[in-house]
Short mmCIF file of C-alpha atoms and ligand atoms in Angstrom, two decimals:
data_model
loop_
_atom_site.label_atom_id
_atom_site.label_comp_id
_atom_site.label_asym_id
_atom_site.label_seq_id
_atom_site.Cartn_x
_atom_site.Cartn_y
_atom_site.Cartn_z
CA UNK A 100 14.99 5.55 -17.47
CA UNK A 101 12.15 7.36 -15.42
CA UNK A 102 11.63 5.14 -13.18
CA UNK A 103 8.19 3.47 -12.01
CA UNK A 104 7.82 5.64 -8.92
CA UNK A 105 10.65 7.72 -7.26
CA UNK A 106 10.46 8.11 -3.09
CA UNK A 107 9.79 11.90 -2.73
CA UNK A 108 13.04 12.17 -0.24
CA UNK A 109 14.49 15.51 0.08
CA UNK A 110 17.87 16.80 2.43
CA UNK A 111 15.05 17.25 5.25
CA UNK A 112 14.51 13.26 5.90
CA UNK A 113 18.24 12.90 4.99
CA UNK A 114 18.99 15.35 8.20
CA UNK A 115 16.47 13.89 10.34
CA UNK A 116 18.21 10.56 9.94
CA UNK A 117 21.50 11.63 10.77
CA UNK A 118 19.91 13.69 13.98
CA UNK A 119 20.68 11.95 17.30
CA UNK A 120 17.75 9.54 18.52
CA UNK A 121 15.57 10.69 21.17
CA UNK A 122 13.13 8.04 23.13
CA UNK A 123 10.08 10.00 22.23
CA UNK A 124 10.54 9.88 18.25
CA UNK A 125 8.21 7.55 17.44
CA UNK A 126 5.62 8.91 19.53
CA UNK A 127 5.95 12.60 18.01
CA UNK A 128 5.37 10.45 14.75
CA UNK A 129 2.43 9.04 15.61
CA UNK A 130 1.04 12.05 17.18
CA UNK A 131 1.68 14.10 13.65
CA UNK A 132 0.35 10.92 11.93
CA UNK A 133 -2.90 11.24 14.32
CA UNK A 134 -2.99 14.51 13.35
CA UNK A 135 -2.78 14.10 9.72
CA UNK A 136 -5.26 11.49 9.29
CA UNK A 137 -7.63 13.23 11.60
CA UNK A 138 -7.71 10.24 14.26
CA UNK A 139 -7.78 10.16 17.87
CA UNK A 140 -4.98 7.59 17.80
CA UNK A 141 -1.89 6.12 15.60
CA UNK A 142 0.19 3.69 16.69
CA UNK A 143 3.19 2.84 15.25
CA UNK A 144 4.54 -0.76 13.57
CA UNK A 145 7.56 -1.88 11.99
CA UNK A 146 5.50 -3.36 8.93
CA UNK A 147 1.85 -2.82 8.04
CA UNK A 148 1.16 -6.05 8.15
CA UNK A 149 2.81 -6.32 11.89
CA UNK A 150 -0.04 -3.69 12.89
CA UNK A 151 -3.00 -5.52 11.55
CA UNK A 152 -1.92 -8.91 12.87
CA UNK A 153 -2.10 -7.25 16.05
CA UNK A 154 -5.00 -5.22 15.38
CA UNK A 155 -6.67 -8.54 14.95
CA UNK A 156 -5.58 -9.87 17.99
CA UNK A 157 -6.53 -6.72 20.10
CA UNK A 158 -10.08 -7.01 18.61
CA UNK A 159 -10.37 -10.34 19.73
CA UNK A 160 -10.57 -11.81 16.07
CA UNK A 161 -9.00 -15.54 16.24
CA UNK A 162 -10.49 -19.03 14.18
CA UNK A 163 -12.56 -16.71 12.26
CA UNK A 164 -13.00 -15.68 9.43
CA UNK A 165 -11.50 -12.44 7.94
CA UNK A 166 -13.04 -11.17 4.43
CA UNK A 167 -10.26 -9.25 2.21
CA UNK A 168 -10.66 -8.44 -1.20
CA UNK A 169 -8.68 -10.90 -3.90
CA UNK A 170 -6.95 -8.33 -5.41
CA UNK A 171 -4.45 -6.92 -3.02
CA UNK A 172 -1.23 -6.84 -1.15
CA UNK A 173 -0.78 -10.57 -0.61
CA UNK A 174 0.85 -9.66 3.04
CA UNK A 175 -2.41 -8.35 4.05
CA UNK A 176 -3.91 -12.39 3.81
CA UNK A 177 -0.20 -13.54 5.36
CA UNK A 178 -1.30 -11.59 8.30
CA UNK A 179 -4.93 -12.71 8.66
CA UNK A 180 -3.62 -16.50 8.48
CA UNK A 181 -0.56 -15.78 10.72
CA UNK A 182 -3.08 -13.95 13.34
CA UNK A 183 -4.75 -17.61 13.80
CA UNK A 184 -7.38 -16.87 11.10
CA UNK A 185 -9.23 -17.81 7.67
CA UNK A 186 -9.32 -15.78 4.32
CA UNK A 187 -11.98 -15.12 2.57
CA UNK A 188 -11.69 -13.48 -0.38
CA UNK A 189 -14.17 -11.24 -2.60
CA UNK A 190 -13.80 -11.14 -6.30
CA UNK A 191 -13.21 -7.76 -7.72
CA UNK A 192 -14.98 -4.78 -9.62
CA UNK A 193 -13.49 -3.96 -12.32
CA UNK A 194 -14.38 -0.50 -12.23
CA UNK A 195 -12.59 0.72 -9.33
CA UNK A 196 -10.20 -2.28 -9.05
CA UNK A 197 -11.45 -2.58 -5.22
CA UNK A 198 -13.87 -5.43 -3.48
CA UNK A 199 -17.21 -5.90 -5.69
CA UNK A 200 -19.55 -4.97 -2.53
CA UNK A 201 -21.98 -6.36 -4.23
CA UNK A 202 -20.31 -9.73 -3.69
CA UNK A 203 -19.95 -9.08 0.48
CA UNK A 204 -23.38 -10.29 1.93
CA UNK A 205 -22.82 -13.74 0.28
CA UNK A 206 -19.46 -13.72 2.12
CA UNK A 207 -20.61 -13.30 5.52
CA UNK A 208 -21.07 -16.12 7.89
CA UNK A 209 -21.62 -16.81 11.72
CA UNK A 210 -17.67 -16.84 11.78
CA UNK A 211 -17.10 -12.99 10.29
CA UNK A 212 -14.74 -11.70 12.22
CA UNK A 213 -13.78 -8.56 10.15
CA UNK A 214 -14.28 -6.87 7.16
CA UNK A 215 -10.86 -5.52 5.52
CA UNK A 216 -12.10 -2.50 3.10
CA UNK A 217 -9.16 -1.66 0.53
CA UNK A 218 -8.66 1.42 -1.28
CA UNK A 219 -6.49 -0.11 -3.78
CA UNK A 220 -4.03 2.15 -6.26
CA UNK A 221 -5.60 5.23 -3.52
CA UNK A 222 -8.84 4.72 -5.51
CA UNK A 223 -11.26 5.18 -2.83
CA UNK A 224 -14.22 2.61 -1.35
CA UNK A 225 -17.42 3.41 -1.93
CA UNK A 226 -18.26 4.26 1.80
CA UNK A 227 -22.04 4.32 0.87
CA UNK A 228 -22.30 0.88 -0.80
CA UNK A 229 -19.81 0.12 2.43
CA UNK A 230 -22.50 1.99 4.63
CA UNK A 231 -25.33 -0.29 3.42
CA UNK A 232 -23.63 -3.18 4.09
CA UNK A 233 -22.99 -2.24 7.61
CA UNK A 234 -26.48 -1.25 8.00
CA UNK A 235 -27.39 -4.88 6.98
CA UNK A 236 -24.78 -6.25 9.54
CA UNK A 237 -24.41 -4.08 12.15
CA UNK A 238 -21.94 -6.04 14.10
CA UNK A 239 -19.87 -6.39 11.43
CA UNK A 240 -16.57 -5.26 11.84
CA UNK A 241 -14.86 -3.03 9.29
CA UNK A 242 -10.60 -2.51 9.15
CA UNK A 243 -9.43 0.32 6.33
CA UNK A 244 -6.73 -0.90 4.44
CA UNK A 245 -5.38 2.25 3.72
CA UNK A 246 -1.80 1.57 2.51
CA UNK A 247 -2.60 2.79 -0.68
CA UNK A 248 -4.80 5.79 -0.05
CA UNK A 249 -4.02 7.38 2.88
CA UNK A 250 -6.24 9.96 3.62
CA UNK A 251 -8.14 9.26 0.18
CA UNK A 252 -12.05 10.97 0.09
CA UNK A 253 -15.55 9.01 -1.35
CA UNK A 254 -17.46 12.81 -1.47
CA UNK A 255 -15.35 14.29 1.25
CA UNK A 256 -15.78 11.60 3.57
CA UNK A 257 -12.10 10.30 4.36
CA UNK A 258 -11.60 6.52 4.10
CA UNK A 259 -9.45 5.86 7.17
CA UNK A 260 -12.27 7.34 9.43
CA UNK A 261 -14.73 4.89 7.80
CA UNK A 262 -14.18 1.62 10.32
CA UNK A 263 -13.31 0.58 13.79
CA UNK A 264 -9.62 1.34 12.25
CA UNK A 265 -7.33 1.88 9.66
CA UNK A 266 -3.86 0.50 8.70
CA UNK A 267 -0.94 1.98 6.29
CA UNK A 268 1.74 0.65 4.86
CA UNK A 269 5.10 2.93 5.28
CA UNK A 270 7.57 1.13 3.38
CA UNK A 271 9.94 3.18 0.28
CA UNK A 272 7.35 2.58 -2.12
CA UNK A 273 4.48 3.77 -0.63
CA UNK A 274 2.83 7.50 -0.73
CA UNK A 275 4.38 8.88 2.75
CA UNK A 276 7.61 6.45 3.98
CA UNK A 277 9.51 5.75 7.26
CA UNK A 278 11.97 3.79 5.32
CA UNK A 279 9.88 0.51 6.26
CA UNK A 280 7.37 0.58 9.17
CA UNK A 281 3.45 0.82 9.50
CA UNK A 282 0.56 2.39 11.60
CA UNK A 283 -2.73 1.49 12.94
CA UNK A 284 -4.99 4.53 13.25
CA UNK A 285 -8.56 4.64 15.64
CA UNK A 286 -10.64 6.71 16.79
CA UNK A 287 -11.27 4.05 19.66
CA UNK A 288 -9.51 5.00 22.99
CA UNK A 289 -10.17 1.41 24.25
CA UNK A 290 -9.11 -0.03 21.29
CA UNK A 291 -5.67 1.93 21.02
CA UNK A 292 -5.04 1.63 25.27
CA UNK A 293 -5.49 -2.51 24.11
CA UNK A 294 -3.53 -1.55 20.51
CA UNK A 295 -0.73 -0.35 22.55
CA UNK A 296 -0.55 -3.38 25.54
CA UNK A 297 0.31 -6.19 22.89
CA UNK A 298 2.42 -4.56 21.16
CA UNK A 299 4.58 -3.47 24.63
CA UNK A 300 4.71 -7.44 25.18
CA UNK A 301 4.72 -8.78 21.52
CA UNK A 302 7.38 -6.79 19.51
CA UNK A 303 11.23 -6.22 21.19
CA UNK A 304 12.76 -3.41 21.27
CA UNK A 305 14.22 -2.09 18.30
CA UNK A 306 18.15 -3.23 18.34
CA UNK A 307 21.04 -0.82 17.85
CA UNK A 308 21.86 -3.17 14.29
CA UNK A 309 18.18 -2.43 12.87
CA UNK A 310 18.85 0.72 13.53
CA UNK A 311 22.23 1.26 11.29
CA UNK A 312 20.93 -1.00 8.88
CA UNK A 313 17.45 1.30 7.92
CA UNK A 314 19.71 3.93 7.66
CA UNK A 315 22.15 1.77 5.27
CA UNK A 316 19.35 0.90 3.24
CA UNK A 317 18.11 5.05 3.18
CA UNK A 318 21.46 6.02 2.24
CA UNK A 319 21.32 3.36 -0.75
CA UNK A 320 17.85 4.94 -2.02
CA UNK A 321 19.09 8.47 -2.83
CA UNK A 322 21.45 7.27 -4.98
CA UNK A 323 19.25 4.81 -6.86
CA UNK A 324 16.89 6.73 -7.80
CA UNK A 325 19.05 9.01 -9.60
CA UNK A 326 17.92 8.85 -12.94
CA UNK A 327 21.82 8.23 -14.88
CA UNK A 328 22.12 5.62 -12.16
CA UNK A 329 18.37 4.01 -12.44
CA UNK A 330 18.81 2.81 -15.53
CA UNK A 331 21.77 0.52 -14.35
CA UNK A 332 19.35 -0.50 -11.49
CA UNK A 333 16.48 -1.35 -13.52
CA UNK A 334 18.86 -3.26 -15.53
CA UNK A 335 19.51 -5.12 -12.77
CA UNK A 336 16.64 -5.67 -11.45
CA UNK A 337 15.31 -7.11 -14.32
CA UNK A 338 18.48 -9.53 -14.55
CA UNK A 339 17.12 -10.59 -11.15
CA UNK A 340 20.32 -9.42 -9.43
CA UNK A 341 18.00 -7.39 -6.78
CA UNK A 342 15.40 -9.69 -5.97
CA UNK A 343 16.49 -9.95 -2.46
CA UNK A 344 15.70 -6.24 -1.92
CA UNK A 345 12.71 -6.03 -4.05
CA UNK A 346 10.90 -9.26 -3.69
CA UNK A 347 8.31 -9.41 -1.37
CA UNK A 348 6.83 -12.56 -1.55
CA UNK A 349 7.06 -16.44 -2.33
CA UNK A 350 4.20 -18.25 -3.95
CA UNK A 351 4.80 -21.35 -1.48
CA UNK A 352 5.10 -19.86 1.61
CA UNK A 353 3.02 -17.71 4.24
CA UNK A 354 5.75 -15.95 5.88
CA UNK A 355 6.73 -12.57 7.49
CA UNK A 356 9.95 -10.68 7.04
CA UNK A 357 12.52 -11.65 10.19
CA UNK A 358 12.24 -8.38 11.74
CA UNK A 359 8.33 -7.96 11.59
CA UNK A 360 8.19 -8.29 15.79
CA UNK A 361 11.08 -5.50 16.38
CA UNK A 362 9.55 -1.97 17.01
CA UNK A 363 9.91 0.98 14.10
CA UNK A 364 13.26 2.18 14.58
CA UNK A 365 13.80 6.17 15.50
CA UNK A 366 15.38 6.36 12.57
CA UNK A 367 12.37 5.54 10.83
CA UNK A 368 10.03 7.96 13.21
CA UNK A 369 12.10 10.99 12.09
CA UNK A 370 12.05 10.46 8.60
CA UNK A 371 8.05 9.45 8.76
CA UNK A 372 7.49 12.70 10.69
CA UNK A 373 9.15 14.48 7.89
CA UNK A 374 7.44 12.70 5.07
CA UNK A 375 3.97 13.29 7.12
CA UNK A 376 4.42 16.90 7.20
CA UNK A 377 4.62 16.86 3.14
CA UNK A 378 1.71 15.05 2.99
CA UNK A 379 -0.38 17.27 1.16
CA UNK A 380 2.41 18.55 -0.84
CA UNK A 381 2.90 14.45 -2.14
CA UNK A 382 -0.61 14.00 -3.03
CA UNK A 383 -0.90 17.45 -5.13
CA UNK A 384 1.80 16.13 -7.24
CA UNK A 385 0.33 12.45 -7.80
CA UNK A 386 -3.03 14.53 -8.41
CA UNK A 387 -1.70 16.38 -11.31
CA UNK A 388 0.03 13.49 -13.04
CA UNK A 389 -3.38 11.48 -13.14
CA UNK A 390 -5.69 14.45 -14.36
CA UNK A 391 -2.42 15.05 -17.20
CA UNK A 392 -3.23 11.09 -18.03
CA UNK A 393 -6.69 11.40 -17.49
CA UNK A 394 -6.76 13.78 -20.76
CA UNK A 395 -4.01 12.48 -22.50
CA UNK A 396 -5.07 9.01 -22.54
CA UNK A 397 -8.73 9.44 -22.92
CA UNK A 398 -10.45 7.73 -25.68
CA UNK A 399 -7.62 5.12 -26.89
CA UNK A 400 -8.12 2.13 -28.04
CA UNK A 401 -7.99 -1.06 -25.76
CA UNK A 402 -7.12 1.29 -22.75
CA UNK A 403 -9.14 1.61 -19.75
CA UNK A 404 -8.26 4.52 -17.73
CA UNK A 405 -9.51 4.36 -14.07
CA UNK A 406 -11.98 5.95 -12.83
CA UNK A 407 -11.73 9.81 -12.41
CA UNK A 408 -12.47 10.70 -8.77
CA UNK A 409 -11.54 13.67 -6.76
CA UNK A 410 -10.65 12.30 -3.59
CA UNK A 411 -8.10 9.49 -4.91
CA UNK A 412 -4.78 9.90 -3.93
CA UNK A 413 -3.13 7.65 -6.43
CA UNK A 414 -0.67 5.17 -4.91
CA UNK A 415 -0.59 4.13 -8.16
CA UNK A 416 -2.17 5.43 -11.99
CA UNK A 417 -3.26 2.27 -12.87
CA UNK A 418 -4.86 1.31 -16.56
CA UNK A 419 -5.75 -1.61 -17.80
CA UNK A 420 -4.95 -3.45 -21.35
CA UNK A 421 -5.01 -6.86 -22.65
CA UNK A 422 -1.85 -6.12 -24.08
CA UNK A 423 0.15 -5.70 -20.96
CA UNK A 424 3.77 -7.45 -22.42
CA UNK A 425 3.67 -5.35 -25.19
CA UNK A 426 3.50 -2.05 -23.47
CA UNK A 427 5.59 -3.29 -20.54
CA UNK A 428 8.62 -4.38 -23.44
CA UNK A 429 7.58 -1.06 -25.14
CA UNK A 430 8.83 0.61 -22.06
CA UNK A 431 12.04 -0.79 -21.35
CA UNK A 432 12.62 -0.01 -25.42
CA UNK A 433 11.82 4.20 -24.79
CA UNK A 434 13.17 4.32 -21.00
CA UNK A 435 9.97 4.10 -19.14
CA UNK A 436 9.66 1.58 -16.58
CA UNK A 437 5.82 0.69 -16.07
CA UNK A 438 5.14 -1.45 -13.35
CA UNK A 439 2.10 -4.61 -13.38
CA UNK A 440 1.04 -4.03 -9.63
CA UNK A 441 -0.73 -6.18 -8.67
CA UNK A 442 0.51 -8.98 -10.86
CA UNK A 443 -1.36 -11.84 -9.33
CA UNK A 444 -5.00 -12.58 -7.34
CA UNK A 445 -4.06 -13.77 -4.39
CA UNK A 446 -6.14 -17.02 -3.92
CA UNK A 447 -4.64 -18.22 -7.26
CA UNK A 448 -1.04 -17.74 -5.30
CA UNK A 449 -0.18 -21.61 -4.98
CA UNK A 450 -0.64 -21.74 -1.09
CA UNK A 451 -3.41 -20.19 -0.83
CA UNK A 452 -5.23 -22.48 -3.77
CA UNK A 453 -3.51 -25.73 -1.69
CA UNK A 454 -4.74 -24.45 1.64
CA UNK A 455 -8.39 -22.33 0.81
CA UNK A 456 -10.56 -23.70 -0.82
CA UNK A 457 -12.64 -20.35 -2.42
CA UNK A 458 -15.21 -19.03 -4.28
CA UNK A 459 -13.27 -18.17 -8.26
CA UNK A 460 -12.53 -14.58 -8.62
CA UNK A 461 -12.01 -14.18 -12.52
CA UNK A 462 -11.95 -10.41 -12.17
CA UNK A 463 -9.14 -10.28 -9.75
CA UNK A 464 -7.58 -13.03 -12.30
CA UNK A 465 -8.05 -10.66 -15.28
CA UNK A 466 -6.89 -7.05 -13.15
CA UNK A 467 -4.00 -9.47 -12.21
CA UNK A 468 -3.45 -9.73 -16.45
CA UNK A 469 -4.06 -6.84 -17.18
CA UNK A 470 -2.90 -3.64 -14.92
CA UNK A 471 -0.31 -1.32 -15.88
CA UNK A 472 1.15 1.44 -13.39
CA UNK A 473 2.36 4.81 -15.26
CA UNK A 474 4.70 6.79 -12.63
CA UNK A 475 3.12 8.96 -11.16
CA UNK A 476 6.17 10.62 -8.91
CA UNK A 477 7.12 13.14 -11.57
CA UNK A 478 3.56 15.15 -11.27
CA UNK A 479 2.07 16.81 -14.50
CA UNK A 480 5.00 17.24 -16.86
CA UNK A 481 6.32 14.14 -16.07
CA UNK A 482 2.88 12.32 -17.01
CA UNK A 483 3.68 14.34 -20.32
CA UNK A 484 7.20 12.82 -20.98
CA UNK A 485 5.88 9.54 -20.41
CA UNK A 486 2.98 9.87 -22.88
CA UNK A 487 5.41 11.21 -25.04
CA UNK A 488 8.14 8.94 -25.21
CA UNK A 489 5.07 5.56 -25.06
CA UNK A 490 2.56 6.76 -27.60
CA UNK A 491 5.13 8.28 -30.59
CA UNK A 492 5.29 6.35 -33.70
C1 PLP B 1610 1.99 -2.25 1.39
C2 PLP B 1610 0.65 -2.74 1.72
C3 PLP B 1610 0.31 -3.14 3.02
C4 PLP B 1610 1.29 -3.15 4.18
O1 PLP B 1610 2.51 -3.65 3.82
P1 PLP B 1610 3.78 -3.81 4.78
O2 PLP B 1610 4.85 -4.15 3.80
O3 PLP B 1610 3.48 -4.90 5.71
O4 PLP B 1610 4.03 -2.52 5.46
C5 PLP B 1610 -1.01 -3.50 3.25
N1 PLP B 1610 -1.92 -3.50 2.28
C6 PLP B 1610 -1.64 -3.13 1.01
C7 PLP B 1610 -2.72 -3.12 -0.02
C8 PLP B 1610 -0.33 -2.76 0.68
O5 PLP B 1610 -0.03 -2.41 -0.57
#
């Protein structure tokens, strides 16, 4: 089975989680994060969606209104409501499977508190439709959701320096991981000093037992992604036999994981710091599989390839078809697994249509139908088995 994505861990992370801790670990992360993202600042989290509740809190942003696009992480709305605030969500373009900017101004009311820009699948925003906007609304304040590009370009102009700040995601599955954990990035020195206060008084200390049990779960992930052994995961994963370890949400509840106010571990600093430093390396790969689909897939028939841009960074090689079951089963049948990120809009998630009321969002609706991930992990000749084993007669 090749499996939907495949962490790019090699002996290096594996060593720096066995090394000793040291107290300045996560610092010496977030300085090689800084460094990497070409911020002033990066502060570290133990989820993503820790750092942007608390990004919202040291902006000042509470009983307003936050504006996120419908199609997206559905923790990035937990934290908006859990940070004291409203959702408002923008319906999506199908294009570029990010927030129809077109769609913003009407969004906007005396209670805007923030702007959350996504560069879903790594697929970057268009920072000059995004600049107009501003332009129009020059108080308006803009967060990068950046979880899925990283350091993603829109004509050399890098995404995460295109706002007051810029969060990432750092969990298993994403580009660059520290096991779980997340990061705020700014170039605002106030704005980090502020950053860094709450989170000294809001999160504890990491414990000694979140400690040994990241590293459990990091010794569990070589293993599974051993291809002889992934198939016997996927198996049961699909039997539902994982779901606590791979389910990350509940359609009734707006929750947070248990752990979401214990600092990143130093565990997790060492093996981000590693992961950081391939960076480049990472996104080469993920580059070569999409341009390998980008010509192998072009022109088929009830297929639509995303857009080809140079400075995506591909989270995720996402195409769309109104035949999503058949392609997923297809799959399964020729050991692929193809993943249906993201599989749902979030105000049609059963809290959030109880709780807010909101403009209908049918493209979100239909990407949430119709999206198909190919792996992407396995660079340019693995694009080419994939084709292979999906498209033969
Ligand atoms: C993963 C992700 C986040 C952050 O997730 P955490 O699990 O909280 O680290 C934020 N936004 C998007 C779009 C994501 O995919």
């Amino acid at each position: 089975m090749i499996p939907r994505f495949r962490p790019n861990l090699g002996w290096r992370e594996l060593l720096a989680a066995l090394t000793p801790p040291r107290s300045e670990d996560v610092e010496r992360f977030e300085r090689a994060f800084a460094d990497e993202m070409q911020q002033r600042h990066a502060v570290a989290f133990p989820y993503g969606r820790t750092g942007l509740m608390l990004l919202l809190e040291a902006l000042g942003i509470r009983g307003m209104e936050v504006i996120c696009p419908a199609y997206t992480c559905v923790v990035v709305a937990h934290a908006i409501v859990l940070s004291g605030n409203t959702p408002i969500f923008v319906d999506s373009d199908a294009r570029d499977f990010n927030m129809d900017l077109d769609k913003v101004p009407a969004a906007i009311t005396e209670r805007t508190g923030a702007l959350i820009a996504t560069s879903i699948f790594g697929c970057p925003v268009d920072l000059d439709r995004l600049d107009r906007i501003r332009a129009s609304y020059p108080r308006l304040i803009v967060i990068q959701d950046c979880a899925h590009s990283f350091a993603a370009e829109w004509n050399g102009h890098p995404v995460q320096r295109a706002g007051r700040a810029a969060i990432f995601g750092l969990n298993i599955s994403k580009i660059v991981t520290s096991i779980f954990g997340g990061m705020v990035t700014t170039d605002d020195d106030q704005l980090a000093h502020r950053l860094r206060a709450i989170r000294q008084i809001r999160l504890r200390p990491a414990s000694m037992g979140k400690s040994i049990r990241r590293l459990l779960y990091l010794f569990a992930v070589y293993p599974s992604f051993w291809p002889p052994f992934y198939t016997l995961v996927n198996a049961l994963e699909r039997a539902g036999c994982l779901a606590r370890f791979v389910k990350y949400y509940d359609e009734s509840l707006i929750d947070m994981p248990l752990d979401c106010m214990e600092a990143m571990t130093a565990v997790e600093a060492r093996v981000g710091r590693v992961q950081i430093g391939r960076y480049r390396e990472i996104i080469r790969r993920r580059r070569a599989a999409a341009t390998e689909y980008d010509q192998l897939l072009a022109g088929r028939e009830r297929l639509a390839l995303p857009p080809a841009i140079a400075g995506a960074t591909y989270s995720h090689y996402t195409v769309r078809s109104d035949a999503r079951d058949h392609w997923l089963r297809k799959g399964i049948q020729r050991g692929v697994q193809l993943g249906s990120l993201v599989e749902y809009s979030v105000p049609e998630l059963r809290v959030y249509r109880e709780r807010y009321s909101s403009v209908e969002c049918p493209v979100a609706a239909q990407l949430a139908r119709e999206a198909i991930n190919l792996p992407v992990t396995g660079g340019a000749r693995g694009a080419r088995m994939v084709v292979e084993r999906l498209i033969r007669t």
